[in-house]
Short mmCIF file of C-alpha atoms (C1' of nucleotides) in Angstrom, two decimals:
data_model
loop_
_atom_site.label_atom_id
_atom_site.label_comp_id
_atom_site.label_asym_id
_atom_site.label_seq_id
_atom_site.Cartn_x
_atom_site.Cartn_y
_atom_site.Cartn_z
CA UNK A 11 21.14 96.01 61.38
CA UNK A 12 24.71 96.44 60.18
CA UNK A 13 25.17 96.24 56.43
CA UNK A 14 28.34 94.43 55.49
CA UNK A 15 30.01 93.58 52.21
CA UNK A 16 30.68 89.96 51.45
CA UNK A 17 34.38 90.71 51.84
CA UNK A 18 33.80 92.00 55.37
CA UNK A 19 31.53 89.14 56.33
CA UNK A 20 34.17 86.64 55.26
CA UNK A 21 36.59 87.98 57.87
CA UNK A 22 36.66 86.00 61.12
CA UNK A 23 36.34 89.31 63.00
CA UNK A 24 32.73 89.45 61.82
CA UNK A 25 31.76 86.22 63.58
CA UNK A 26 28.86 86.80 65.96
CA UNK A 27 27.55 89.91 64.20
CA UNK A 28 23.94 90.30 63.16
CA UNK A 29 24.21 91.67 59.62
CA UNK A 30 22.54 92.30 56.32
CA UNK A 31 24.23 91.31 53.05
CA UNK A 32 23.02 92.10 49.55
CA UNK A 33 24.29 90.57 46.37
CA UNK A 34 23.83 88.03 43.60
CA UNK A 35 23.46 84.30 43.94
CA UNK A 36 26.24 82.36 42.25
CA UNK A 37 24.90 78.90 42.97
CA UNK A 38 22.59 76.96 45.23
CA UNK A 39 23.32 73.53 46.71
CA UNK A 40 20.55 71.65 48.45
CA UNK A 41 21.70 69.52 51.33
CA UNK A 42 20.53 66.12 52.27
CA UNK A 43 19.44 67.55 55.59
CA UNK A 44 16.66 69.55 54.08
CA UNK A 45 18.31 72.95 53.85
CA UNK A 46 20.29 74.84 51.23
CA UNK A 47 23.63 76.51 50.75
CA UNK A 48 23.67 79.72 48.75
CA UNK A 49 26.87 81.19 47.38
CA UNK A 50 26.49 84.95 47.53
CA UNK A 51 28.77 87.45 45.78
CA UNK A 52 28.62 91.24 45.71
CA UNK A 53 31.88 92.03 43.93
CA UNK A 54 33.68 93.15 47.08
CA UNK A 55 35.96 90.13 46.91
CA UNK A 56 36.72 87.20 44.68
CA UNK A 57 35.29 84.67 47.11
CA UNK A 58 31.62 84.23 47.89
CA UNK A 59 30.06 83.89 51.28
CA UNK A 60 28.13 80.74 51.99
CA UNK A 61 24.62 81.41 53.21
CA UNK A 62 22.83 78.70 55.19
CA UNK A 63 19.11 78.70 54.42
CA UNK A 64 17.13 76.38 56.68
CA UNK A 65 13.83 74.84 55.63
CA UNK A 66 12.07 76.66 58.48
CA UNK A 67 12.39 79.97 56.61
CA UNK A 68 8.85 80.91 55.55
CA UNK A 69 9.74 81.31 51.87
CA UNK A 70 12.04 78.27 51.75
CA UNK A 71 9.93 76.09 49.47
CA UNK A 72 8.28 78.93 47.56
CA UNK A 73 11.34 81.04 46.77
CA UNK A 74 14.67 79.91 48.18
CA UNK A 75 14.52 76.46 46.61
CA UNK A 76 14.09 78.16 43.25
CA UNK A 77 17.02 80.55 43.56
CA UNK A 78 19.45 80.14 40.70
CA UNK A 79 22.58 81.83 39.41
CA UNK A 80 22.01 85.54 38.84
CA UNK A 81 19.17 86.15 41.33
CA UNK A 82 19.64 89.18 43.57
CA UNK A 83 18.82 88.75 47.24
CA UNK A 84 19.08 90.44 50.59
CA UNK A 85 20.00 88.25 53.53
CA UNK A 86 19.88 89.09 57.23
CA UNK A 87 21.34 86.77 59.77
CA UNK A 88 24.31 85.96 61.94
CA UNK A 89 27.89 85.53 60.76
CA UNK A 90 29.21 82.27 62.15
CA UNK A 91 32.40 80.33 62.07
CA UNK A 92 31.99 77.70 59.36
CA UNK A 93 32.09 74.14 60.66
CA UNK A 94 33.13 72.78 57.26
CA UNK A 95 36.23 73.31 55.19
CA UNK A 96 36.39 75.80 52.36
CA UNK A 97 35.54 79.01 54.16
CA UNK A 98 36.24 80.70 57.49
CA UNK A 99 32.79 82.12 58.01
CA UNK A 100 29.26 81.63 56.79
CA UNK A 101 25.97 83.45 57.19
CA UNK A 102 23.16 81.73 59.07
CA UNK A 103 20.11 83.30 57.45
CA UNK A 104 17.19 84.52 59.52
CA UNK A 105 15.49 86.15 56.57
CA UNK A 106 16.08 86.02 52.84
CA UNK A 107 14.33 88.48 50.57
CA UNK A 108 14.40 87.87 46.85
CA UNK A 109 14.99 91.21 45.14
CA UNK A 110 15.24 90.15 41.51
CA UNK A 111 14.77 86.79 39.86
CA UNK A 112 16.87 85.46 36.98
CA UNK A 113 15.07 82.91 34.87
CA UNK A 114 17.46 79.98 34.66
CA UNK A 115 16.01 78.96 31.30
CA UNK A 116 17.17 82.17 29.68
CA UNK A 117 19.91 83.60 31.93
CA UNK A 118 23.07 83.13 29.85
CA UNK A 119 25.53 82.66 32.70
CA UNK A 120 25.61 79.14 34.01
CA UNK A 121 27.31 77.44 36.88
CA UNK A 122 30.15 76.36 34.65
CA UNK A 123 33.10 77.72 32.75
CA UNK A 124 32.28 79.78 29.72
CA UNK A 125 34.60 80.64 26.88
CA UNK A 126 35.87 84.22 26.77
CA UNK A 127 34.53 84.49 23.21
CA UNK A 128 31.02 83.75 24.45
CA UNK A 129 31.35 86.12 27.40
CA UNK A 130 32.29 88.92 25.01
CA UNK A 131 28.87 88.55 23.40
CA UNK A 132 27.28 89.23 26.81
CA UNK A 133 29.59 91.99 28.00
CA UNK A 134 26.77 93.40 30.14
CA UNK A 135 26.67 90.21 32.23
CA UNK A 136 30.29 89.09 32.23
CA UNK A 137 31.25 91.35 35.16
CA UNK A 138 29.30 88.79 37.20
CA UNK A 139 31.82 86.05 36.40
CA UNK A 140 34.79 85.10 38.56
CA UNK A 141 37.30 86.02 35.90
CA UNK A 142 35.89 89.39 34.98
CA UNK A 143 35.34 90.33 38.61
CA UNK A 144 38.98 89.52 39.30
CA UNK A 145 40.11 91.46 36.22
CA UNK A 146 38.07 94.45 37.33
CA UNK A 147 39.52 94.49 40.83
CA UNK A 148 43.07 94.13 39.47
CA UNK A 149 42.44 96.91 36.97
CA UNK A 150 41.20 99.11 39.79
CA UNK A 151 44.30 98.33 41.81
CA UNK A 152 46.51 99.34 38.89
CA UNK A 153 44.64 102.62 38.42
CA UNK A 154 44.95 103.38 42.10
CA UNK A 155 48.69 102.62 42.11
CA UNK A 156 49.17 104.93 39.14
CA UNK A 157 47.69 107.85 41.03
CA UNK A 158 49.34 106.91 44.34
CA UNK A 159 52.79 106.55 42.78
CA UNK A 160 52.74 109.86 40.93
CA UNK A 161 50.97 111.81 43.65
CA UNK A 162 53.50 110.65 46.25
CA UNK A 163 56.30 111.83 43.96
CA UNK A 164 54.83 115.27 43.50
CA UNK A 165 53.41 114.86 40.01
CA UNK A 166 50.36 116.90 39.02
CA UNK A 167 47.49 115.04 37.44
CA UNK A 168 46.36 116.99 34.39
CA UNK A 169 43.60 116.38 31.86
CA UNK A 170 44.51 116.87 28.25
CA UNK A 171 41.86 117.25 25.55
CA UNK A 172 40.10 114.28 24.01
CA UNK A 173 39.29 116.28 20.88
CA UNK A 174 42.34 117.52 19.06
CA UNK A 175 43.04 119.40 15.87
CA UNK A 176 46.59 118.17 15.43
CA UNK A 177 46.05 115.95 12.46
CA UNK A 178 49.43 114.32 12.73
CA UNK A 179 50.47 113.53 16.25
CA UNK A 180 52.46 110.80 14.64
CA UNK A 181 50.75 107.81 16.18
CA UNK A 182 48.67 106.47 13.35
CA UNK A 183 45.16 106.77 12.00
CA UNK A 184 42.73 109.01 13.87
CA UNK A 185 38.96 109.06 14.31
CA UNK A 186 37.39 112.16 12.84
CA UNK A 187 35.09 114.24 15.01
CA UNK A 188 32.47 116.18 13.08
CA UNK A 189 28.91 117.46 13.22
CA UNK A 190 28.64 117.74 9.46
CA UNK A 191 26.00 115.66 7.69
CA UNK A 192 27.98 112.80 6.14
CA UNK A 193 25.35 112.38 3.43
CA UNK A 194 25.51 115.99 2.38
CA UNK A 195 28.55 117.89 3.71
CA UNK A 196 29.09 121.51 2.70
CA UNK A 197 31.65 121.76 -0.07
CA UNK A 198 34.09 124.34 -1.26
CA UNK A 199 35.73 123.81 -4.63
CA UNK A 200 34.80 120.14 -4.49
CA UNK A 201 36.37 119.32 -1.13
CA UNK A 202 34.47 119.12 2.14
CA UNK A 203 34.44 122.57 3.73
CA UNK A 204 35.51 122.01 7.31
CA UNK A 205 35.33 125.73 7.99
CA UNK A 206 31.65 125.07 8.43
CA UNK A 207 32.25 122.22 10.86
CA UNK A 208 31.72 122.63 14.63
CA UNK A 209 35.31 123.67 15.36
CA UNK A 210 35.77 125.41 11.99
CA UNK A 211 38.58 122.99 11.21
CA UNK A 212 39.08 119.22 10.98
CA UNK A 213 39.20 117.61 14.42
CA UNK A 214 39.93 114.13 15.71
CA UNK A 215 39.96 112.00 18.83
CA UNK A 216 43.31 112.14 20.55
CA UNK A 217 45.94 109.48 19.97
CA UNK A 218 48.13 110.84 22.77
CA UNK A 219 48.18 113.65 25.29
CA UNK A 220 51.92 113.93 25.08
CA UNK A 221 52.29 117.22 23.23
CA UNK A 222 49.90 118.94 25.64
CA UNK A 223 51.63 117.13 28.52
CA UNK A 224 54.92 118.70 27.47
CA UNK A 225 53.26 122.11 27.72
CA UNK A 226 52.47 121.58 31.39
CA UNK A 227 55.77 119.86 32.21
CA UNK A 228 57.45 122.94 30.75
CA UNK A 229 55.71 125.03 33.38
CA UNK A 230 54.98 122.83 36.38
CA UNK A 231 57.78 120.28 36.30
CA UNK A 232 56.29 116.83 36.70
CA UNK A 233 52.84 115.97 35.41
CA UNK A 234 50.90 112.95 34.24
CA UNK A 235 47.79 112.31 32.23
CA UNK A 236 45.59 109.27 32.53
CA UNK A 237 42.71 108.90 30.15
CA UNK A 238 41.22 107.30 27.08
CA UNK A 239 43.13 107.21 23.81
CA UNK A 240 41.85 106.38 20.35
CA UNK A 241 43.48 104.72 17.37
CA UNK A 242 41.60 104.10 14.15
CA UNK A 243 44.10 101.48 12.99
CA UNK A 244 42.59 98.35 11.51
CA UNK A 245 44.39 96.22 14.06
CA UNK A 246 42.99 92.79 14.78
CA UNK A 247 45.19 91.33 17.46
CA UNK A 248 45.02 90.25 21.09
CA UNK A 249 47.00 93.37 22.05
CA UNK A 250 45.17 96.22 20.29
CA UNK A 251 42.04 98.24 20.95
CA UNK A 252 40.58 101.20 19.11
CA UNK A 253 39.84 102.81 22.49
CA UNK A 254 42.20 102.18 25.37
CA UNK A 255 43.53 103.90 28.48
CA UNK A 256 46.99 105.35 28.66
CA UNK A 257 49.09 106.92 31.39
CA UNK A 258 51.53 109.56 30.20
CA UNK A 259 53.96 111.15 32.65
CA UNK A 260 56.09 114.02 31.40
CA UNK A 261 58.98 115.43 33.44
CA UNK A 262 61.04 118.59 33.03
CA UNK A 263 64.76 118.21 33.62
CA UNK A 264 64.63 114.42 33.12
CA UNK A 265 66.98 112.72 30.71
CA UNK A 266 66.51 109.24 29.28
CA UNK A 267 68.17 107.53 32.25
CA UNK A 268 65.89 109.35 34.68
CA UNK A 269 63.00 108.30 32.46
CA UNK A 270 64.03 104.64 32.56
CA UNK A 271 64.51 104.79 36.34
CA UNK A 272 61.04 106.20 36.73
CA UNK A 273 59.41 103.65 34.41
CA UNK A 274 61.04 100.79 36.26
CA UNK A 275 60.08 102.04 39.72
CA UNK A 276 56.58 102.77 38.45
CA UNK A 277 55.98 99.26 37.13
CA UNK A 278 57.44 97.67 40.25
CA UNK A 279 55.11 99.74 42.40
CA UNK A 280 52.07 98.67 40.38
CA UNK A 281 53.05 95.01 40.63
CA UNK A 282 53.87 95.18 44.35
CA UNK A 283 50.53 96.79 45.12
CA UNK A 284 48.47 94.31 43.13
CA UNK A 285 50.12 91.35 44.84
CA UNK A 286 49.34 92.76 48.27
CA UNK A 287 45.88 94.13 47.49
CA UNK A 288 44.44 91.37 45.30
CA UNK A 289 45.93 88.11 46.60
CA UNK A 290 42.74 86.14 46.09
CA UNK A 291 42.27 87.40 42.54
CA UNK A 292 45.91 86.74 41.68
CA UNK A 293 45.66 83.23 43.10
CA UNK A 294 42.73 82.65 40.77
CA UNK A 295 44.71 83.84 37.74
CA UNK A 296 47.53 81.56 38.78
CA UNK A 297 45.25 78.54 39.09
CA UNK A 298 43.00 79.06 36.11
CA UNK A 299 44.69 81.38 33.61
CA UNK A 300 48.49 81.21 33.82
CA UNK A 301 50.42 79.32 36.49
CA UNK A 302 53.39 81.69 36.28
CA UNK A 303 51.77 85.08 36.89
CA UNK A 304 52.54 85.52 40.60
CA UNK A 305 56.05 84.16 40.31
CA UNK A 306 56.75 86.42 37.34
CA UNK A 307 55.64 89.54 39.19
CA UNK A 308 57.61 88.61 42.30
CA UNK A 309 60.75 88.07 40.25
CA UNK A 310 60.33 91.36 38.43
CA UNK A 311 59.92 93.27 41.67
CA UNK A 312 63.20 91.81 42.94
CA UNK A 313 65.25 92.10 39.79
CA UNK A 314 66.70 94.92 37.75
CA UNK A 315 65.32 95.52 34.30
CA UNK A 316 67.80 94.87 31.52
CA UNK A 317 68.73 98.08 29.70
CA UNK A 318 69.90 97.39 26.21
CA UNK A 319 70.84 99.83 23.45
CA UNK A 320 69.18 98.98 20.15
CA UNK A 321 72.58 98.54 18.53
CA UNK A 322 73.59 95.92 21.09
CA UNK A 323 70.22 94.20 20.74
CA UNK A 324 70.79 93.83 17.03
CA UNK A 325 74.18 92.33 17.78
CA UNK A 326 72.75 89.86 20.30
CA UNK A 327 70.00 88.83 17.91
CA UNK A 328 72.43 88.33 15.03
CA UNK A 329 74.69 86.18 17.20
CA UNK A 330 71.84 84.31 18.86
CA UNK A 331 71.82 81.45 16.40
CA UNK A 332 68.03 81.69 16.37
CA UNK A 333 66.18 81.27 13.14
CA UNK A 334 63.97 84.31 12.67
CA UNK A 335 61.38 84.71 9.98
CA UNK A 336 62.51 88.30 9.48
CA UNK A 337 66.21 89.08 9.25
CA UNK A 338 67.81 91.34 11.83
CA UNK A 339 69.71 94.31 10.46
CA UNK A 340 70.67 97.65 11.98
CA UNK A 341 68.12 100.22 10.85
CA UNK A 342 65.24 97.76 10.64
CA UNK A 343 62.45 97.76 13.16
CA UNK A 344 62.62 94.83 15.52
CA UNK A 345 59.83 92.33 14.83
CA UNK A 346 57.62 90.78 17.46
CA UNK A 347 59.63 87.58 17.25
CA UNK A 348 62.85 89.49 18.02
CA UNK A 349 61.39 91.31 20.97
CA UNK A 350 59.92 88.08 22.26
CA UNK A 351 63.27 86.33 22.03
CA UNK A 352 64.95 89.06 24.08
CA UNK A 353 62.30 89.29 26.81
CA UNK A 354 61.22 85.65 26.99
CA UNK A 355 64.29 83.61 26.16
CA UNK A 356 67.48 85.65 26.40
CA UNK A 357 66.78 87.68 29.55
CA UNK A 358 63.49 86.28 30.88
CA UNK A 359 62.58 89.63 32.41
CA UNK A 360 61.52 93.12 31.32
CA UNK A 361 63.93 94.64 28.83
CA UNK A 362 64.26 98.35 28.17
CA UNK A 363 65.47 98.83 24.64
CA UNK A 364 66.80 102.31 24.02
CA UNK A 365 68.57 104.56 21.54
CA UNK A 366 66.80 103.45 18.38
CA UNK A 367 67.71 104.55 14.84
CA UNK A 368 66.26 108.00 14.25
CA UNK A 369 64.54 106.87 11.07
CA UNK A 370 62.31 104.50 13.04
CA UNK A 371 61.03 107.03 15.56
CA UNK A 372 58.91 110.20 15.60
CA UNK A 373 60.25 113.73 15.25
CA UNK A 374 59.98 114.71 18.91
CA UNK A 375 62.59 112.25 20.20
CA UNK A 376 65.95 113.75 21.09
CA UNK A 377 68.72 113.20 18.57
CA UNK A 378 71.94 111.71 19.92
CA UNK A 379 75.37 113.17 19.13
CA UNK A 380 75.99 110.33 16.67
CA UNK A 381 73.27 111.87 14.51
CA UNK A 382 71.89 108.42 13.79
CA UNK A 383 70.00 107.41 16.92
CA UNK A 384 67.43 109.03 19.17
CA UNK A 385 66.83 108.82 22.89
CA UNK A 386 63.91 106.47 22.65
CA UNK A 387 62.98 103.66 24.99
CA UNK A 388 60.56 100.74 24.80
CA UNK A 389 59.86 98.58 27.81
CA UNK A 390 59.22 95.02 26.67
CA UNK A 391 57.72 92.39 28.93
CA UNK A 392 57.41 88.68 28.28
CA UNK A 393 54.18 87.58 26.54
CA UNK A 394 52.65 91.04 26.02
CA UNK A 395 55.54 92.82 24.34
CA UNK A 396 55.72 96.59 24.41
CA UNK A 397 54.05 97.89 27.53
CA UNK A 398 55.72 101.31 27.67
CA UNK A 399 57.02 103.54 24.93
CA UNK A 400 58.81 106.78 25.69
CA UNK A 401 61.74 109.07 25.07
CA UNK A 402 63.73 112.08 26.04
CA UNK A 403 62.23 114.89 23.98
CA UNK A 404 64.13 117.10 21.58
CA UNK A 405 64.47 120.43 23.37
CA UNK A 406 66.65 122.16 20.71
CA UNK A 407 64.52 124.24 18.38
CA UNK A 408 66.68 124.01 15.26
CA UNK A 409 67.12 120.25 15.45
CA UNK A 410 63.43 119.73 16.19
CA UNK A 411 62.44 121.77 13.13
CA UNK A 412 64.92 119.82 11.02
CA UNK A 413 63.47 116.52 12.20
CA UNK A 414 59.95 117.68 11.46
CA UNK A 415 60.81 118.63 7.89
CA UNK A 416 62.61 115.31 7.45
CA UNK A 417 59.36 113.55 8.39
CA UNK A 418 57.32 115.79 6.08
CA UNK A 419 55.62 117.72 8.87
CA UNK A 420 54.92 121.45 8.67
CA UNK A 421 56.58 123.22 11.65
CA UNK A 422 54.15 126.12 11.39
CA UNK A 423 51.23 123.95 12.41
CA UNK A 424 53.11 123.03 15.58
CA UNK A 425 53.81 126.66 16.45
CA UNK A 426 52.77 126.31 20.09
CA UNK A 427 54.81 123.12 20.53
CA UNK A 428 57.85 124.86 19.08
CA UNK A 429 57.27 127.88 21.36
CA UNK A 430 58.19 125.60 24.28
CA UNK A 431 61.68 125.43 22.71
CA UNK A 432 61.75 129.14 21.87
CA UNK A 433 61.06 130.29 25.41
CA UNK A 434 62.84 128.75 28.36
CA UNK A 435 63.41 125.34 26.83
CA UNK A 436 64.58 122.57 29.15
CA UNK A 437 65.55 118.94 28.68
CA UNK A 438 62.56 116.76 29.44
CA UNK A 439 61.28 113.23 28.99
CA UNK A 440 58.22 111.09 29.36
CA UNK A 441 56.53 107.86 28.42
CA UNK A 442 53.20 106.20 27.81
CA UNK A 443 51.97 103.11 29.62
CA UNK A 444 49.12 101.09 28.17
CA UNK A 445 46.72 100.31 31.00
CA UNK A 446 45.12 97.29 29.34
CA UNK A 447 48.45 95.77 28.39
CA UNK A 448 49.57 96.19 31.98
CA UNK A 449 46.46 94.41 33.25
CA UNK A 450 47.01 91.72 30.61
CA UNK A 451 50.55 91.18 31.77
CA UNK A 452 49.61 91.04 35.45
CA UNK A 453 46.67 88.67 35.03
CA UNK A 454 47.93 86.47 32.21
CA UNK A 455 44.74 87.14 30.25
CA UNK A 456 45.66 86.48 26.65
CA UNK A 457 43.16 88.76 24.89
CA UNK A 458 43.12 92.50 25.56
CA UNK A 459 39.36 92.50 24.90
CA UNK A 460 38.92 90.62 28.16
CA UNK A 461 40.59 93.21 30.38
CA UNK A 462 38.44 96.21 29.41
CA UNK A 463 34.73 96.53 30.20
CA UNK A 464 33.42 97.21 26.72
CA UNK A 465 36.09 96.66 24.07
CA UNK A 466 36.08 98.71 20.90
CA UNK A 467 37.75 96.96 17.98
CA UNK A 468 37.33 97.16 14.20
CA UNK A 469 33.76 96.22 13.39
CA UNK A 470 32.73 95.96 17.00
CA UNK A 471 31.30 98.62 19.33
CA UNK A 472 28.36 96.77 20.88
CA UNK A 473 27.19 97.83 24.37
"C1'" U B 2 44.82 95.02 5.77
"C1'" C B 3 47.24 89.98 4.81
"C1'" C B 4 47.65 84.54 6.10
"C1'" C B 5 45.45 80.28 8.62
"C1'" C B 6 41.34 78.01 11.31
"C1'" G B 7 36.32 77.70 12.76
"C1'" A B 8 30.54 78.18 13.03
"C1'" U B 9 25.97 71.60 15.14
"C1'" A B 10 21.10 71.84 21.78
"C1'" G B 11 21.44 77.46 26.55
"C1'" C B 12 27.23 76.54 26.87
"C1'" U B 13 31.63 73.30 25.37
"C1'" C B 14 32.11 69.86 21.73
"C1'" A B 15 31.33 64.81 18.79
"C1'" A B 16 29.08 62.59 14.42
"C1'" U B 17 33.28 57.49 7.15
"C1'" G B 18 28.32 61.43 1.99
"C1'" G B 19 23.34 57.28 4.67
"C1'" U B 20 18.01 57.67 11.35
"C1'" A B 21 22.02 64.43 14.58
"C1'" G B 22 24.78 62.59 19.94
"C1'" A B 23 27.60 63.42 24.69
"C1'" G B 24 29.17 66.35 28.87
"C1'" C B 25 27.78 70.56 31.44
"C1'" G B 26 23.54 73.82 32.30
"C1'" A B 27 17.97 73.75 33.04
"C1'" G B 28 13.19 71.21 34.96
"C1'" C B 29 11.41 67.18 38.14
"C1'" G B 30 12.60 63.42 41.80
"C1'" G B 31 16.18 61.29 45.33
"C1'" C B 32 20.04 61.97 48.83
"C1'" U B 33 22.20 63.01 57.24
"C1'" G B 34 26.91 70.14 56.34
"C1'" U B 35 27.39 70.91 50.91
"C1'" U B 36 31.39 73.69 48.37
"C1'" A B 37 33.12 72.36 40.22
"C1'" A B 38 28.18 68.56 45.34
"C1'" C B 39 26.35 63.63 44.01
"C1'" C B 40 22.54 59.83 41.72
"C1'" G B 41 18.16 59.05 38.41
"C1'" C B 42 14.57 60.75 34.85
"C1'" U B 43 12.74 64.59 31.35
"C1'" A B 44 12.71 68.52 27.96
"C1'" G B 45 15.70 70.90 24.51
"C1'" G B 46 18.02 71.29 17.10
"C1'" U B 47 16.09 76.28 10.75
"C1'" U B 48 23.58 71.82 11.95
"C1'" C B 49 25.54 80.51 10.46
"C1'" U B 50 23.14 82.48 5.53
"C1'" A B 51 22.27 81.95 0.16
"C1'" G B 52 23.18 79.03 -3.90
"C1'" G B 53 25.20 74.38 -6.10
"C1'" U B 54 26.86 68.89 -6.66
"C1'" U B 55 24.34 64.17 -5.28
"C1'" C B 56 19.35 59.05 -5.08
"C1'" G B 57 20.78 61.31 -0.41
"C1'" A B 58 24.69 66.97 2.48
"C1'" G B 59 26.04 68.66 9.40
"C1'" U B 60 29.78 66.40 6.09
"C1'" C B 61 31.65 68.06 -0.71
"C1'" C B 62 31.87 72.96 -3.95
"C1'" U B 63 31.03 78.58 -4.52
"C1'" A B 64 29.90 83.27 -2.33
"C1'" G B 65 28.79 85.94 1.97
"C1'" U B 66 28.35 86.97 7.40
"C1'" C B 67 30.33 86.42 12.11
"C1'" G B 68 34.13 84.60 15.46
"C1'" G B 69 39.21 82.95 16.79
"C1'" G B 70 44.69 82.67 16.14
"C1'" G B 71 49.12 84.73 13.78
"C1'" A B 72 51.55 89.08 11.11
"C1'" G B 73 51.83 94.38 10.39
"C1'" C B 74 50.75 99.17 12.98
"C1'" C B 75 51.49 100.44 18.23
"C1'" A B 76 50.14 101.31 24.24
#
RNA sequence: UCCCCGAUAGCUCAAUGGUAGAGCGAGCGGCUGUUAACCGCUAGGUUCUAGGUUCGAGUCCUAGUCGGGGAGCCA
């Protein structure tokens, strides 16, 4: 007996095959003719397969008539062309074995739409919903494209440490990692004595693999990391997580323009792949979540991203005639409302803002000849905002040290990072792409907590 | 962290300070291949928690908890 996935059984090529399918019942419809339709899903595709269960099956009255959403079953039978509209094929059951029941009185998922807020409270069951199944397949497609894209271009996939001792990577609050007893830590002159901690120094969860990525780019040329990242910021928004996944390519001998070219090609590849690999899922997002998602991706793939120096952006915003809550002035960070105006109203496509004032950006970004701006870039997309942040890195030792002191950082504690500039320094660049924000943008899902399996946010780490 | 909003049946919501309801879901029954199936009946409530005002509180007040949206931080 050939075991097929639901996705395979839904293909017309499977008609005539005797097969076994295993999965979870989505719904049961009893027909007037004294038999039942079961909608079976196993996650292999968005759509279910319709199983025809005739009353002659020995367990029809005892078991099949009591199947409800959530029950797991194994069905053997013949794949047939469906006589009715709605599906190409269906499975004529010869035998249905109930593997696991799901008491309809207590099973939280019903044959109806649930709010995303409610589904978050049952994160262990929400992968069984249409939406979360579709999100999961899209997320997988994105991850696969990330590897495919970089591998095909000769990048090496490297794994940078999750636990770090750099206490100031520059990207905000960090989670401390310790084995000390919080109720009674060892002390030395009043302060906690971290020399007695596991690593004999304070350690944290990484906020970025960039600095380590630069180490490998400075030896192997083109590399990328792809892993979890942690920020202990008390951020309560639809775009922030305390634990999220980030892709960080780093390339030797790349300047900012090369970096922008790469980021643009990278995003276009991800979008192209998802449209071709997940058409059914994307159609669902279009119909139920955001009518514009497919069109938006198609337009982006065709068009060129707008590349706009910060200084020009300020000019455009000041002359826009728009009323902004926060005033626009050179040297100020652009607010969400400004970025949104540029991406959603002015250009209606991804915008790469670059060459920001040095005072707004971290020490490692390369200083321009004007002495006022750095070779930074942010890729902004409509609705989600910043999806990529990156820069050309400062490869000149003296300027890098100057910039560190200016930002009150101690060069000595970055001795290994500075060694890259002392020995065989080269111009290089890189960026970070937020995986969840990318999935958000593709799917139209409004809350980032609904595009990751088990979201970690302030006050919430259930499951 | 700041601002705003909310919490009532399993879910989504309604209820002028005066007997807590509907739709969906579930159970049972009906129905010539259904597909958000349809029709009928039934069951289902500590109105988030603790105080307070009132003859009387789901409704008003105070505090708290949790959730949502926006802002900041950023991916």
